[in-house]
């Protein structure tokens, strides 16, 4: 029996469970994001492991890639009127948050970031508990690294959302 997995170009990649620091940072971040989205009726927030097809099969690559970010958000205007079914999302979220674990390599994380952006994700926030930073990857190619005393801004994806980076790691 497999644990948490992702499908990468048709290959099932089993992922080890994250550690306590990862879990705490993801939960704090997810709770803050969820509460803000609910309070302002901005859309839907999804928990870790919710699958999104980020790469469809092609003639060159005959298998899909399905990723399960730690946290994802879809703006209200993109939520289907009939709601969601219980399949993988065949569309890109507007925002993805990935919390790096001690087992993640920089290469693995950057590969995921590239797949998310190629799929149309507008903002990717990579949380690095080990050095207490959040790196912002934007669809337009801009990259910005925030330090512990900076404020994370939801930009036009999450209007009005701000979150002190230090609170992610409190």
CSV table of C-alpha atoms in Angstrom, one decimal:
chain,number,residue,atom,x,y,z
A,1,UNK,CA,0.0,0.0,0.0
A,2,UNK,CA,1.3,3.4,-1.0
A,3,UNK,CA,1.4,6.5,1.1
A,4,UNK,CA,1.3,10.0,-0.2
A,5,UNK,CA,2.4,10.0,-3.9
A,6,UNK,CA,2.6,12.2,-7.0
A,7,UNK,CA,2.5,11.1,-10.6
A,8,UNK,CA,5.5,12.4,-12.6
A,9,UNK,CA,5.3,11.7,-16.3
A,10,UNK,CA,3.3,8.5,-15.5
A,11,UNK,CA,5.7,7.3,-12.8
A,12,UNK,CA,4.3,7.0,-9.2
A,13,UNK,CA,6.7,8.8,-6.9
A,14,UNK,CA,6.1,7.9,-3.2
A,15,UNK,CA,6.9,10.7,-0.8
A,16,UNK,CA,8.0,10.2,2.8
A,17,UNK,CA,5.8,11.9,5.4
A,18,UNK,CA,7.1,15.3,6.2
A,19,UNK,CA,8.6,16.2,9.6
A,20,UNK,CA,7.1,18.2,12.4
A,21,UNK,CA,8.6,21.6,11.4
A,22,UNK,CA,7.1,21.1,7.9
A,23,UNK,CA,3.7,20.1,9.3
A,24,UNK,CA,3.6,23.0,11.7
A,25,UNK,CA,4.5,25.6,9.0
A,26,UNK,CA,2.1,24.2,6.5
A,27,UNK,CA,-0.8,24.1,9.0
A,28,UNK,CA,-0.1,27.7,10.3
A,29,UNK,CA,0.1,29.0,6.7
A,30,UNK,CA,-2.9,27.0,5.5
A,31,UNK,CA,-5.1,28.1,8.4
A,32,UNK,CA,-4.2,31.7,7.9
A,33,UNK,CA,-4.9,31.5,4.2
A,34,UNK,CA,-8.1,29.5,4.6
A,35,UNK,CA,-9.5,32.0,7.2
A,36,UNK,CA,-8.7,34.9,5.0
A,37,UNK,CA,-10.3,33.4,1.9
A,38,UNK,CA,-13.4,32.3,3.8
A,39,UNK,CA,-13.8,35.8,5.5
A,40,UNK,CA,-13.6,37.6,2.2
A,41,UNK,CA,-15.4,34.9,0.0
A,42,UNK,CA,-12.5,34.8,-2.4
A,43,UNK,CA,-12.6,31.1,-3.5
A,44,UNK,CA,-11.4,27.7,-2.3
A,45,UNK,CA,-8.4,26.6,-0.4
A,46,UNK,CA,-7.2,22.9,-0.8
A,47,UNK,CA,-5.2,20.8,1.7
A,48,UNK,CA,-2.0,19.0,1.1
A,49,UNK,CA,-2.0,16.2,-1.5
A,50,UNK,CA,-5.0,17.5,-3.5
A,51,UNK,CA,-4.0,16.5,-7.1
A,52,UNK,CA,-3.8,18.8,-10.0
A,53,UNK,CA,-2.8,17.8,-13.5
A,54,UNK,CA,0.1,20.1,-14.2
A,55,UNK,CA,1.3,18.4,-17.4
A,56,UNK,CA,-0.9,16.5,-19.9
A,57,UNK,CA,0.3,13.6,-22.0
A,58,UNK,CA,1.7,14.5,-25.4
A,59,UNK,CA,3.2,12.6,-28.3
A,60,UNK,CA,6.6,13.4,-26.9
A,61,UNK,CA,5.6,12.6,-23.3
A,62,UNK,CA,2.8,10.1,-23.3
A,63,UNK,CA,1.9,10.3,-19.6
A,64,UNK,CA,0.4,12.9,-17.3
A,65,UNK,CA,2.1,14.6,-14.3
A,66,UNK,CA,-0.1,15.1,-11.3
A,67,UNK,CA,1.2,17.2,-8.3
A,68,UNK,CA,-0.3,17.6,-4.9
A,69,UNK,CA,0.9,20.9,-3.4
A,70,UNK,CA,1.0,21.5,0.3
A,71,UNK,CA,-1.6,24.2,0.0
A,72,UNK,CA,-3.5,25.5,-3.1
A,73,UNK,CA,-6.0,28.2,-3.8
A,74,UNK,CA,-8.5,28.8,-6.6
A,75,UNK,CA,-10.2,32.2,-7.1
A,76,UNK,CA,-14.0,32.3,-6.8
A,77,UNK,CA,-14.6,33.2,-10.4
A,78,UNK,CA,-12.8,30.0,-11.5
A,79,UNK,CA,-14.8,27.7,-9.2
A,80,UNK,CA,-17.4,25.8,-11.3
A,81,UNK,CA,-21.0,26.7,-10.5
A,82,UNK,CA,-21.8,23.0,-10.0
A,83,UNK,CA,-18.8,22.7,-7.7
A,84,UNK,CA,-16.0,20.1,-7.9
A,85,UNK,CA,-16.1,16.4,-8.5
A,86,UNK,CA,-13.8,14.0,-6.8
A,87,UNK,CA,-11.2,13.8,-9.6
A,88,UNK,CA,-7.8,15.5,-9.9
A,89,UNK,CA,-8.1,19.2,-10.9
A,90,UNK,CA,-7.7,19.4,-14.7
A,91,UNK,CA,-6.8,23.1,-14.4
A,92,UNK,CA,-4.2,25.1,-12.5
A,93,UNK,CA,-4.7,26.7,-9.1
A,94,UNK,CA,-4.1,30.4,-8.9
A,95,UNK,CA,-1.7,30.0,-5.9
A,96,UNK,CA,0.4,27.1,-4.8
A,97,UNK,CA,2.3,26.9,-1.5
A,98,UNK,CA,5.1,24.3,-1.2
A,99,UNK,CA,6.8,23.9,2.2
A,100,UNK,CA,10.2,22.4,1.8
A,101,UNK,CA,11.0,19.4,4.0
A,102,UNK,CA,14.4,18.3,5.1
A,103,UNK,CA,14.2,15.5,2.5
A,104,UNK,CA,13.4,17.9,-0.4
A,105,UNK,CA,16.3,18.9,-2.7
A,106,UNK,CA,16.4,22.4,-4.3
A,107,UNK,CA,16.3,20.7,-7.7
A,108,UNK,CA,13.1,18.8,-6.9
A,109,UNK,CA,11.4,21.9,-5.6
A,110,UNK,CA,12.4,24.0,-8.6
A,111,UNK,CA,11.2,21.2,-11.0
A,112,UNK,CA,7.7,21.5,-9.3
A,113,UNK,CA,7.8,25.3,-9.4
A,114,UNK,CA,8.5,25.1,-13.1
A,115,UNK,CA,5.7,22.7,-13.7
A,116,UNK,CA,3.3,24.8,-11.7
A,117,UNK,CA,4.2,28.0,-13.6
A,118,UNK,CA,4.1,26.2,-17.0
A,119,UNK,CA,0.6,25.0,-16.1
A,120,UNK,CA,-0.5,28.6,-15.4
A,121,UNK,CA,-0.3,28.9,-11.7
A,122,UNK,CA,0.0,32.7,-11.1
A,123,UNK,CA,1.9,32.6,-7.8
A,124,UNK,CA,4.0,29.9,-6.2
A,125,UNK,CA,5.2,30.5,-2.6
A,126,UNK,CA,8.0,28.2,-1.5
A,127,UNK,CA,8.4,28.2,2.3
A,128,UNK,CA,11.8,27.1,3.6
A,129,UNK,CA,11.6,26.5,7.4
A,130,UNK,CA,15.3,25.7,7.5
A,131,UNK,CA,16.4,29.2,6.7
A,132,UNK,CA,13.1,31.0,7.5
A,133,UNK,CA,12.4,32.4,4.1
A,134,UNK,CA,9.6,32.4,1.6
A,135,UNK,CA,10.4,32.6,-2.1
A,136,UNK,CA,7.8,34.0,-4.5
A,137,UNK,CA,7.7,32.8,-8.0
A,138,UNK,CA,5.4,34.7,-10.4
A,139,UNK,CA,3.9,33.6,-13.7
A,140,UNK,CA,5.7,36.5,-15.4
A,141,UNK,CA,9.1,35.0,-14.4
A,142,UNK,CA,9.9,37.3,-11.5
A,143,UNK,CA,11.4,35.7,-8.4
A,144,UNK,CA,11.6,37.4,-5.0
A,145,UNK,CA,12.9,36.0,-1.7
A,146,UNK,CA,11.4,37.3,1.6
A,147,UNK,CA,13.2,37.2,4.9
A,148,UNK,CA,11.8,36.6,8.3
A,149,UNK,CA,11.1,40.3,8.9
A,150,UNK,CA,9.3,40.9,5.6
A,151,UNK,CA,5.6,40.8,4.8
A,152,UNK,CA,4.1,38.4,2.3
A,153,UNK,CA,1.5,40.1,0.0
A,154,UNK,CA,-1.3,38.3,-1.8
A,155,UNK,CA,-0.9,40.7,-4.7
A,156,UNK,CA,-3.8,40.6,-7.3
A,157,UNK,CA,-4.3,36.8,-6.6
A,158,UNK,CA,-5.4,37.3,-3.0
A,159,UNK,CA,-6.2,41.1,-2.8
A,160,UNK,CA,-5.6,42.5,0.7
A,161,UNK,CA,-3.9,39.4,2.1
A,162,UNK,CA,-0.7,40.1,4.0
A,163,UNK,CA,1.2,37.8,6.3
A,164,UNK,CA,4.4,38.4,8.3
A,165,UNK,CA,6.9,35.8,7.2
A,166,UNK,CA,7.9,35.5,10.9
A,167,UNK,CA,4.4,34.3,11.7
A,168,UNK,CA,4.8,31.3,9.4
A,169,UNK,CA,7.7,30.1,11.6
A,170,UNK,CA,6.4,31.2,15.0
